Coordinates of C-alpha atoms in Angstrom, one line a residue:
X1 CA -151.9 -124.3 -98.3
X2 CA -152.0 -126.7 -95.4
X3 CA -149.2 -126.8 -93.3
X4 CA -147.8 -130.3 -91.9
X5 CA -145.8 -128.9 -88.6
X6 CA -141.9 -129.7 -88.1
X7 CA -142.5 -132.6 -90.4
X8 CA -143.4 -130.4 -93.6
X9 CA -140.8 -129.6 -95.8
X10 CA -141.3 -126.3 -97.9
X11 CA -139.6 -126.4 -101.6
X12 CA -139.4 -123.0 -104.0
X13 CA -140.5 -124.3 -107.7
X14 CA -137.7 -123.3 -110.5
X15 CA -140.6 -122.1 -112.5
X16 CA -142.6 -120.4 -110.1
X17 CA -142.4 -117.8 -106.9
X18 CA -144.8 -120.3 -105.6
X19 CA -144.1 -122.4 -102.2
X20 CA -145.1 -125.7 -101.8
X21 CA -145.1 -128.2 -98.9
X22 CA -144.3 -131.7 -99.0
X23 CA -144.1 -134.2 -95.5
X24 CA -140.4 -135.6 -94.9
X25 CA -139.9 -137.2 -91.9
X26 CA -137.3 -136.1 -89.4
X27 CA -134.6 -138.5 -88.2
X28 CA -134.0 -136.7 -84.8
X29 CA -131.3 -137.7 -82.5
X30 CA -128.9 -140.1 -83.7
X31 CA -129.5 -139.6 -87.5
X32 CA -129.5 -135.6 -87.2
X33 CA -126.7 -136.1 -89.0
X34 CA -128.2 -138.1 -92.0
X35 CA -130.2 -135.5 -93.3
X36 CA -127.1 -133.6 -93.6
X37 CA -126.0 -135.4 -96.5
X38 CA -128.6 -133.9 -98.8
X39 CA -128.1 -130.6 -100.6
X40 CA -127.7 -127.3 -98.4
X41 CA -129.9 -125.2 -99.2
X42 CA -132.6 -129.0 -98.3
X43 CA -130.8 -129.3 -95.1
X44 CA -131.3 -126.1 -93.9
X45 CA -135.2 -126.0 -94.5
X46 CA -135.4 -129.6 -93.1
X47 CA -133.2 -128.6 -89.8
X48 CA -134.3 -124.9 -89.5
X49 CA -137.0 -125.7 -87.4
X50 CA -135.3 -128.5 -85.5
X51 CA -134.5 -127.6 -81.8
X52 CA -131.1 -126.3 -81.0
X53 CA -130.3 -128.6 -78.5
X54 CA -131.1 -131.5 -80.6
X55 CA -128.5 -130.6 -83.8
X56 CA -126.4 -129.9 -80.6
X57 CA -126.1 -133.4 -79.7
X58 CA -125.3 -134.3 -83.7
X59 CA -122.1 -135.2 -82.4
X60 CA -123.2 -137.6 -80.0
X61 CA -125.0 -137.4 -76.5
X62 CA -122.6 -139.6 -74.2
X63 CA -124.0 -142.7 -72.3
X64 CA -127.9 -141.3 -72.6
X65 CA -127.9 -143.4 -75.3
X66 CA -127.9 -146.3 -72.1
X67 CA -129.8 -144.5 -70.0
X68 CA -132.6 -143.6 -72.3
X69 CA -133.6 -140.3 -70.9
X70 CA -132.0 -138.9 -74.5
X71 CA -135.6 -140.0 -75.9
X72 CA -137.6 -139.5 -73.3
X73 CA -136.4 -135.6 -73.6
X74 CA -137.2 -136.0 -77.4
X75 CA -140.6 -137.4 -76.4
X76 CA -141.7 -134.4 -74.0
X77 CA -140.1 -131.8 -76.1
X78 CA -141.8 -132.7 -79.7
X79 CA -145.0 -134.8 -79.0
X80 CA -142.9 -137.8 -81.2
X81 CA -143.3 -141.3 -80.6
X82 CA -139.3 -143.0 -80.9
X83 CA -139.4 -146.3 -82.7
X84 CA -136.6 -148.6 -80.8
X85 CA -134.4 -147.8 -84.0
X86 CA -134.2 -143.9 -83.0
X87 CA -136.8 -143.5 -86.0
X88 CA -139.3 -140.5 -84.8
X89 CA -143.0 -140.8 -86.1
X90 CA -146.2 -138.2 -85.3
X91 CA -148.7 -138.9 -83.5
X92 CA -151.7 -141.0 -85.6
X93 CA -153.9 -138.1 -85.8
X94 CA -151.4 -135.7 -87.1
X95 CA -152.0 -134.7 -90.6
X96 CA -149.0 -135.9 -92.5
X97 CA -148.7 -136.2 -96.5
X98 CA -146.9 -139.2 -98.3
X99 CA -143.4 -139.1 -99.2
X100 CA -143.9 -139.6 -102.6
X101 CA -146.7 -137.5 -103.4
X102 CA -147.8 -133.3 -102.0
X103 CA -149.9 -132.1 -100.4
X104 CA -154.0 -131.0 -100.7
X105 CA -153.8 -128.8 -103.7
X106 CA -150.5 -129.4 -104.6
X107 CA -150.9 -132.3 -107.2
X108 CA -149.9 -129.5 -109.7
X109 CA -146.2 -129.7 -108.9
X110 CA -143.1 -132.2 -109.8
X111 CA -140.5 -132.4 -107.1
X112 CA -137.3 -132.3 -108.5
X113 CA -135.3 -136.2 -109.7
X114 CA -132.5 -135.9 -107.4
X115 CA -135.3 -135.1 -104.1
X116 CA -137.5 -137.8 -105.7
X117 CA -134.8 -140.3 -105.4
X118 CA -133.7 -139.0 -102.1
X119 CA -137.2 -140.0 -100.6
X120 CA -137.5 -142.9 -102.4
X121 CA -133.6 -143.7 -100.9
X122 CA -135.1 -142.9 -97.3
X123 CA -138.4 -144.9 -97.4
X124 CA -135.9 -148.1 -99.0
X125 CA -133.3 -147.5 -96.0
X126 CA -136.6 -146.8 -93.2
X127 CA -137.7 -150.2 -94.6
X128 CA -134.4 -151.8 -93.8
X129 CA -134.3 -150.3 -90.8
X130 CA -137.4 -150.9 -89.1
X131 CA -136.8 -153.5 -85.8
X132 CA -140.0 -155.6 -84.7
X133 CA -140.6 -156.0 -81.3
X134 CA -139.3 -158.9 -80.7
X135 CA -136.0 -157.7 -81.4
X136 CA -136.6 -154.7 -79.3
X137 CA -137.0 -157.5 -76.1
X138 CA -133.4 -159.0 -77.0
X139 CA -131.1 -156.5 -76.3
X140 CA -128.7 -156.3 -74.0
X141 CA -130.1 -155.3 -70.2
X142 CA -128.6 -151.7 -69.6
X143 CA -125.7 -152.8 -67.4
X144 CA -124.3 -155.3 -70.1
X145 CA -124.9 -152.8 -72.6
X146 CA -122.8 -150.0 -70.8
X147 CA -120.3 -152.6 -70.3
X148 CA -120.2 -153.4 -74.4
X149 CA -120.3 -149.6 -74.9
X150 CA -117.0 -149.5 -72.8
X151 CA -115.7 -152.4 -74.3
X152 CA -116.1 -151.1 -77.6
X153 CA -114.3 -147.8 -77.3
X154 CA -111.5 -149.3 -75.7
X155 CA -110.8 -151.6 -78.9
X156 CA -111.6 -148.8 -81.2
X157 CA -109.7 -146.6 -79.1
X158 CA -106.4 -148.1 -79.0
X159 CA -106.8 -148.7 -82.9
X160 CA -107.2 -144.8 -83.2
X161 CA -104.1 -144.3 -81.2
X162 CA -102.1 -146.8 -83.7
X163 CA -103.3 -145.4 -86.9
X164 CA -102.6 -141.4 -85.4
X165 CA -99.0 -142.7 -84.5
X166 CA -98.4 -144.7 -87.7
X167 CA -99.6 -141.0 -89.7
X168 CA -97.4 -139.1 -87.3
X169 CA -94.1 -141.6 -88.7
X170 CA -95.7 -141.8 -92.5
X171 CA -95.8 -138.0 -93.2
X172 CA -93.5 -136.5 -90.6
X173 CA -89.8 -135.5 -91.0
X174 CA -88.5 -138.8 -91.2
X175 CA -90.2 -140.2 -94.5
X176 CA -92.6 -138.2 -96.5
X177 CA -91.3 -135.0 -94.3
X178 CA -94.8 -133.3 -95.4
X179 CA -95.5 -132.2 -92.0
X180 CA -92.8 -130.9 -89.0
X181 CA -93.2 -129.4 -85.2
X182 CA -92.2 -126.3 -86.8
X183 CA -94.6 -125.7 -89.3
X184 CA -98.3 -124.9 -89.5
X185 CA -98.4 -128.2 -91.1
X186 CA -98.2 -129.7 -87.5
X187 CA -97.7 -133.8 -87.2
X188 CA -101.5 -134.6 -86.5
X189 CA -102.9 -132.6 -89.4
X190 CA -102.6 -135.9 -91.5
X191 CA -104.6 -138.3 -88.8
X192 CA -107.3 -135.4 -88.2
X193 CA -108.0 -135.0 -92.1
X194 CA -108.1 -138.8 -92.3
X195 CA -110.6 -138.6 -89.3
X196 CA -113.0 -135.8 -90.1
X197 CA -113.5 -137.3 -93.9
X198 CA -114.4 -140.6 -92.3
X199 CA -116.3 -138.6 -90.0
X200 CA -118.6 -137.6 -93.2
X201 CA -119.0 -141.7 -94.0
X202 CA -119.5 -143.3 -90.9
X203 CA -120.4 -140.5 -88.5
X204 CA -123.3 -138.6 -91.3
X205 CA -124.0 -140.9 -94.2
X206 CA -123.5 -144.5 -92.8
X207 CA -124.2 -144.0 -88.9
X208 CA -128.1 -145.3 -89.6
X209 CA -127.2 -148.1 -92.0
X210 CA -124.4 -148.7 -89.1
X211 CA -126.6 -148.5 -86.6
X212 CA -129.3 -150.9 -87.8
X213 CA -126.1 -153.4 -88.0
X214 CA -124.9 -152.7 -84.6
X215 CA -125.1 -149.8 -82.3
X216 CA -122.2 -150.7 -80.6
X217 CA -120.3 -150.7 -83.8
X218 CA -121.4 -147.2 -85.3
X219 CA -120.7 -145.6 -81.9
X220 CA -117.3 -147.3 -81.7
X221 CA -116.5 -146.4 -85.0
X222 CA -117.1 -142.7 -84.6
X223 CA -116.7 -142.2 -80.7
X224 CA -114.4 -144.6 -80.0
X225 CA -112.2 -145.1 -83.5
X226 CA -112.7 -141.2 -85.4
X227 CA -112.5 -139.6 -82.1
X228 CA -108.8 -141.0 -81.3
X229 CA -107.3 -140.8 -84.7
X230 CA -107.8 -137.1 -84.4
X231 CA -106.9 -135.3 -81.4
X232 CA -107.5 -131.4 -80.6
X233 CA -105.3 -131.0 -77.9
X234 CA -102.5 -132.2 -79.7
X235 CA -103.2 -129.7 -82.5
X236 CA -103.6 -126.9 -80.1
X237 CA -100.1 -128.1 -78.0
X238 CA -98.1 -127.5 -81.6
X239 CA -99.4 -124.4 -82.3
X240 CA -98.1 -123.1 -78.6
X241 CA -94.5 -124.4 -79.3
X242 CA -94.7 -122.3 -82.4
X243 CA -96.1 -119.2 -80.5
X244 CA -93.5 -119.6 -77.7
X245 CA -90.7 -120.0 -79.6
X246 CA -91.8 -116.6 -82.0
X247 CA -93.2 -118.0 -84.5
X248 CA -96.5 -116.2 -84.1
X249 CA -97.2 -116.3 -87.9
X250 CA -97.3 -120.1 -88.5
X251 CA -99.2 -120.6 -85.0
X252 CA -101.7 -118.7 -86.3
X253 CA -101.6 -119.6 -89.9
X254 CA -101.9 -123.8 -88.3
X255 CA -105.0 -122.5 -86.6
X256 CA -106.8 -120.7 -89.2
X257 CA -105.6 -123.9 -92.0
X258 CA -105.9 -126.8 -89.8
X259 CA -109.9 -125.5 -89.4
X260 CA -110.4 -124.9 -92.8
X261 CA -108.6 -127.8 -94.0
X262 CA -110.9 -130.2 -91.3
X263 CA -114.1 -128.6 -92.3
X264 CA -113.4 -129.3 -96.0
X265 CA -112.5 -132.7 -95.4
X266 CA -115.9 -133.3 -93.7
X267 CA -117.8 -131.4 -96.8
X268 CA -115.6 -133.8 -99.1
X269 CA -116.3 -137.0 -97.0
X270 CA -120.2 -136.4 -96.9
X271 CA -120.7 -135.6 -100.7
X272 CA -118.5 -138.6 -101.8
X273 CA -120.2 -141.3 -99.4
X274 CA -123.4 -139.9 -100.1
X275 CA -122.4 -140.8 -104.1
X276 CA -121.2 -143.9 -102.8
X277 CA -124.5 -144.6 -101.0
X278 CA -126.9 -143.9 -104.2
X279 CA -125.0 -145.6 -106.6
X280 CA -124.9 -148.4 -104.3
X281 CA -129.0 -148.6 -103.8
X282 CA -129.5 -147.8 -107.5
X283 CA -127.5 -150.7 -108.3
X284 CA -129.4 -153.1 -105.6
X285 CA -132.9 -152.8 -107.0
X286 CA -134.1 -155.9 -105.6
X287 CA -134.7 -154.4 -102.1
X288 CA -135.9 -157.9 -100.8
X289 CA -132.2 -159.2 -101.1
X290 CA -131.0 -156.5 -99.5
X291 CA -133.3 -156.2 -97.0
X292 CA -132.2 -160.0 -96.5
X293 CA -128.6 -159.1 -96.2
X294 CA -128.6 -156.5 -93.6
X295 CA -131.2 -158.4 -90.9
X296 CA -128.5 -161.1 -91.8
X297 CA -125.7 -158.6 -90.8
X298 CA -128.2 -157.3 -87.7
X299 CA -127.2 -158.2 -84.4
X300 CA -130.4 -159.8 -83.6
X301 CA -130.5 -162.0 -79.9
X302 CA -128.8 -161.8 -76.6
X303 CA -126.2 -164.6 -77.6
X304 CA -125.0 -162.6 -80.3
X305 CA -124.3 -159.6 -78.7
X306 CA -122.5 -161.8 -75.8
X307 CA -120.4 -163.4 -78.5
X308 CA -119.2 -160.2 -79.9
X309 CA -118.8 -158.7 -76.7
X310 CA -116.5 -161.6 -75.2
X311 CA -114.3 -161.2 -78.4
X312 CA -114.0 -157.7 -78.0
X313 CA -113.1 -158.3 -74.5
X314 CA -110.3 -160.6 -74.8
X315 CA -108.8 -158.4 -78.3
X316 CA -108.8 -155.9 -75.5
X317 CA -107.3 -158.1 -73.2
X318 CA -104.7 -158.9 -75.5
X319 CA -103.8 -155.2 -76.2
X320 CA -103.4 -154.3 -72.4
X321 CA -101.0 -157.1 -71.8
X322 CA -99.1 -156.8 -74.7
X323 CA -98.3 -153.0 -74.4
X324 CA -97.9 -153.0 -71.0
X325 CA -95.0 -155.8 -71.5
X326 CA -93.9 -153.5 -74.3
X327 CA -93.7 -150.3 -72.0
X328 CA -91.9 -152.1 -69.6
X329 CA -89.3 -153.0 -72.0
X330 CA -89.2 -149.8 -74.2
X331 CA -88.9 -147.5 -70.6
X332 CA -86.3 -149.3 -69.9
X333 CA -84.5 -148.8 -72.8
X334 CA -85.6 -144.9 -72.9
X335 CA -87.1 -145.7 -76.3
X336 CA -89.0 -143.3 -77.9
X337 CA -91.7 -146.1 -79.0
X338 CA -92.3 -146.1 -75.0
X339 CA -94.7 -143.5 -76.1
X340 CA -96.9 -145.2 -78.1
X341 CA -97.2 -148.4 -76.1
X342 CA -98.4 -146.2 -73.2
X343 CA -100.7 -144.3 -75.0
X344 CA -102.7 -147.3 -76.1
X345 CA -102.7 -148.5 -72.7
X346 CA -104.4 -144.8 -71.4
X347 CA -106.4 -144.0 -75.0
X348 CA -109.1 -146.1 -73.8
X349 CA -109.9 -144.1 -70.5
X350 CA -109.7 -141.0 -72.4
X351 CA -112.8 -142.1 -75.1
X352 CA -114.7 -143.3 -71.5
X353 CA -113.7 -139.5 -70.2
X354 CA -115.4 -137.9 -73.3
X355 CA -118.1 -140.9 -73.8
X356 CA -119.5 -139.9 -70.7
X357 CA -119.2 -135.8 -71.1
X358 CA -121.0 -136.2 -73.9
X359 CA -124.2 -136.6 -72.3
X360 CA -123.8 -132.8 -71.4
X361 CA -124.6 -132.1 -75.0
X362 CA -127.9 -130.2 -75.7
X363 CA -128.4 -129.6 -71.8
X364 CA -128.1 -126.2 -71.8
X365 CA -126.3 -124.0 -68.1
X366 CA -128.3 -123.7 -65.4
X367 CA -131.4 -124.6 -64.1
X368 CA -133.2 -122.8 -67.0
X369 CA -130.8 -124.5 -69.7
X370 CA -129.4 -121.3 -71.7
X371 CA -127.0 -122.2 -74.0
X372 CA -128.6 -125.7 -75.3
X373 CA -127.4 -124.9 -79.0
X374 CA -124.3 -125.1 -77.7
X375 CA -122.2 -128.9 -77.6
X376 CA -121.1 -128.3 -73.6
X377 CA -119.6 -132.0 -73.3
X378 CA -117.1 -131.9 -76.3
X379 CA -116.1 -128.5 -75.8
X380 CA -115.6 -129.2 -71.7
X381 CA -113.3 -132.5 -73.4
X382 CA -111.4 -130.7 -75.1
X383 CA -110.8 -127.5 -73.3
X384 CA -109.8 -130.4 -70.1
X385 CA -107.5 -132.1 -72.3
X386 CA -105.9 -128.8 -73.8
X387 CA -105.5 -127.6 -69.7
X388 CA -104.0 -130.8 -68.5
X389 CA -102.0 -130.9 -71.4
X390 CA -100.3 -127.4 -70.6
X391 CA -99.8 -128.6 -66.9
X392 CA -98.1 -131.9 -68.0
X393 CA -96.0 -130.0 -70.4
X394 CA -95.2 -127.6 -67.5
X395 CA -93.9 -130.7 -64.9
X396 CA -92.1 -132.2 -67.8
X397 CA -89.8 -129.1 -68.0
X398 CA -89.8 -129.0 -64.0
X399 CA -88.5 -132.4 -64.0
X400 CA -86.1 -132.5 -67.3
X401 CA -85.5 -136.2 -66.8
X402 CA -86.3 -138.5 -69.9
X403 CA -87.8 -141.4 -68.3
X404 CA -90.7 -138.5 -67.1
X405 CA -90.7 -137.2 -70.6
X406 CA -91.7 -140.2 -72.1
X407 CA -94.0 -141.0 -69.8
X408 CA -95.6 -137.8 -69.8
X409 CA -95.6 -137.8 -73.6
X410 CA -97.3 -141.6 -73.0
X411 CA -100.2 -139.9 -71.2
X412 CA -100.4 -136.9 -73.6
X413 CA -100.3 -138.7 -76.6
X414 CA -102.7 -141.7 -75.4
X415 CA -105.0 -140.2 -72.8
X416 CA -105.3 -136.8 -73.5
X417 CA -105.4 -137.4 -77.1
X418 CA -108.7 -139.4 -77.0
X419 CA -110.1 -137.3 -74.4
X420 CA -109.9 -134.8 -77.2
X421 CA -111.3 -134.6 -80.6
X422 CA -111.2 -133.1 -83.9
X423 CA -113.9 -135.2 -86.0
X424 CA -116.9 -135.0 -83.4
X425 CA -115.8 -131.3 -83.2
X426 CA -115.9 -130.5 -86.8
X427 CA -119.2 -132.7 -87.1
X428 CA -121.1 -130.5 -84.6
X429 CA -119.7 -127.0 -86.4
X430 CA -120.6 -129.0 -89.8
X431 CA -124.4 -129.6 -88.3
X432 CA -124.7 -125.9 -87.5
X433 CA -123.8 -124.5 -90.3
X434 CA -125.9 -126.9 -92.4
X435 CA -128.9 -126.2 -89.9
X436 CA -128.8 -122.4 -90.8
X437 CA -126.7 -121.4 -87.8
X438 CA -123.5 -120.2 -89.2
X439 CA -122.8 -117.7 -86.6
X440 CA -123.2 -120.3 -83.6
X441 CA -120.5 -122.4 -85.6
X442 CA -118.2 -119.9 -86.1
X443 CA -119.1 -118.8 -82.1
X444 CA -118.6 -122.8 -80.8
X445 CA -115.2 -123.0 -83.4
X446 CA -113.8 -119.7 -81.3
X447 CA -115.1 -120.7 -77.9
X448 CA -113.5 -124.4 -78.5
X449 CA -109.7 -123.2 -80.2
X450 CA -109.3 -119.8 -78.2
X451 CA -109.9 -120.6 -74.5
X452 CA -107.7 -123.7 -74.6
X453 CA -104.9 -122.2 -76.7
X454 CA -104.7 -119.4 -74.1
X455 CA -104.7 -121.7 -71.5
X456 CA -101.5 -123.1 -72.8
X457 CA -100.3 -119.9 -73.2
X458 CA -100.9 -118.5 -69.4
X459 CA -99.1 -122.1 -68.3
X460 CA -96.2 -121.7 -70.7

């Protein structure tokens, strides 16, 4: 039986000890994380092959995305030409069956309903997705769009920031009182489940259909807006309170939960959008209308992508001048509101810290590259944030004054919360254990939590 390379997809037959082969393409890249939302034991055959530094960047590879040199190492490394929408294709004279049919000699064998309609899901949303070039030549040059990248994150950031404070007040001691400092239910478990099962929508199931919409938006949705609603150094900073004040058991027990809990919600998030997602095709069986509707939706021509820029720009604007008025006012008082008004002035440089540390993800150490399975730029985030956080905490009890607490607190909460993440870590773990690597995601999971908590311990 012929063989079809990385893009041959090999299915066992209920009925048979028989293998068979059929061609799926691969949505390297950006929509690693799409193929995700089929079934496990499908995902793992599809990504087993895949190159470890590739699912490593499932989470996101940082301002490459500008740069373009993410594709052109995609290019060398697999022979695959990249479509302007991140689709990969083979080279013309590679040997590559149809979707909807097998293989040479394979005509024997019926692929199962629910695959069926997965590849008949994929060449629909391909379709839908495909960009002519003339749409290719109106994007925005590379220095406008870094500066719409930036622009983006900041808005979504400072959103992320207001939605983690607003859970913090919703289910902390003083309404629902589901979650306290001195519990292993810490304050940001709520805002980093929330995150992580939007993670599964927007970040694995949506990101393409996102993306063909806007790339700005599906990146500052899951960078920029997932990535400050949750917030890993926070989570690790709460389990050192509880560890320095004896309670050894619950920091432990808010380790070993909060992971669990945040991998589940992920798993629950992908299998419910992916339902979402079918349903929604099924129901749309005139694809011509709904190809119609998204290249209405598609941010087509440079005028477009000025016009939403400029808006983001001044909602920005608006943010910046209106906390900072409010931080003036609340410091003053010695509110403890100051908090939050600082944090979404510094959230936004914290996504731009970890934006851009992202494009250490899938380089491998050293001059060889060792290590590429392994997601450098959000682990170096977050171990940052978890270190800086400790030595802020330390000068906060040097000082004992409120007006530095507060403003410490500002910077912890804001900056160092969005330099730090919970849903682009989870995602990566979630990508290695669906590519067949379970023992690098349980290795990334202890190299991410243990470092950084000790750190905190050592400045304590």
């Amino acid at each position: 039986m012929n063989q079809s390379g990385q893009d041959s997809l090999s299915i066992s037959s209920t009925g048979s000890h028989q293998r068979h082969s059929y061609s799926l393409p691969r949505d390297l890249g950006d929509r690693i994380l799409e193929s995700i939302s089929l079934s496990r034991e499908l995902t793992s055959q599809i990504l087993g092959d895949v190159d470890s530094s590739v699912v490593a960047q499932a989470g996101g590879y940082g301002d490459r995305v500008v740069v373009g040199d993410f594709q052109d190492g995609l290019e060398s490394s697999y022979g695959l030409d990249i479509k302007s929408d991140a689709i990969l294709s083979r080279p013309s004279n590679a040997k590559v069956a149809s979707l909807a049919s097998p293989l040479e000699g394979d005509s024997s064998f019926i692929l199962p309903d629910d695959l069926l309609s997965h590849l008949a899901e994929k060449n629909e949303v391909q379709s839908l997705q495909s960009m002519s070039g003339k749409d290719k030549h109106k994007r925005l040059p590379p220095k406008l769009d870094y500066i719409a990248y930036l622009v983006h994150f900041a808005v979504f950031g400072i959103l992320g920031v207001f939605t983690r404070y607003l859970l913090q007040k919703l289910f902390g001691p003083n309404v629902l009182s589901l979650t306290k400092d001195d519990t292993p239910l810490y304050l940001d478990l709520p805002s980093n489940m929330l995150g992580s099962f939007l993670m599964g929508w927007f970040g694995i199931v949506l990101k393409g259909d996102l993306c063909h919409v806007s790339e700005h938006l599906a990146i500052g949705l899951t960078t920029g807006y997932l990535g400050s609603l949750t917030t890993f150094s926070g989570w690790n900073q709460k389990m050192l309170n509880l560890s320095s004040e004896s309670h050894w058991t619950y920091a432990v027990a808010g380790i070993i939960l909060g992971m669990f809990i945040v991998n589940e919600c992920i798993n629950v998030g992908v299998e419910f959008s992916g339902w979402l997602r079918r349903s929604f095709l099924k129901l749309t069986k005139d694809s011509e209308i709904t190809q119609s509707t998204l290249n209405q939706l598609r941010m087509r021509t440079f005028k477009q992508h000025m016009i939403v820029m400029a808006l983001m720009l001044a909602t920005w604007c608006s943010f910046c001048v209106f906390s900072g008025l409010l931080v003036k006012q609340e410091l003053e008082r010695l509110a403890d509101i100051t908090t939050l008004w600082l944090g979404c002035l510094l959230g936004p440089v914290g996504v731009w810290v970890r934006w851009f540390l992202a494009r250490l993800n899938g380089r491998g150490l050293g001059t060889n590259g060792s290590l590429q399975w392994l997601p450098i730029g959000t682990l170096l985030a977050n171990f940052l944030a978890a270190s800086l956080m400790a030595a802020l905490s330390t000068i906060s009890k040097a000082v004992n004054t409120t007006r530095c607490g507060l403003i410490i607190s500002g910077v912890q909460f804001g900056f160092l919360g969005c330099m730090s993440t919970v849903s682009t870590f989870v995602a990566e773990v979630y990508a290695m254990r669906q590519s067949g690597h379970p023992g690098r995601a349980a290795a990334y999971a202890t190299l991410t939590i243990f470092p950084s908590f000790m750190v905190l311990q050592w400045d304590s």
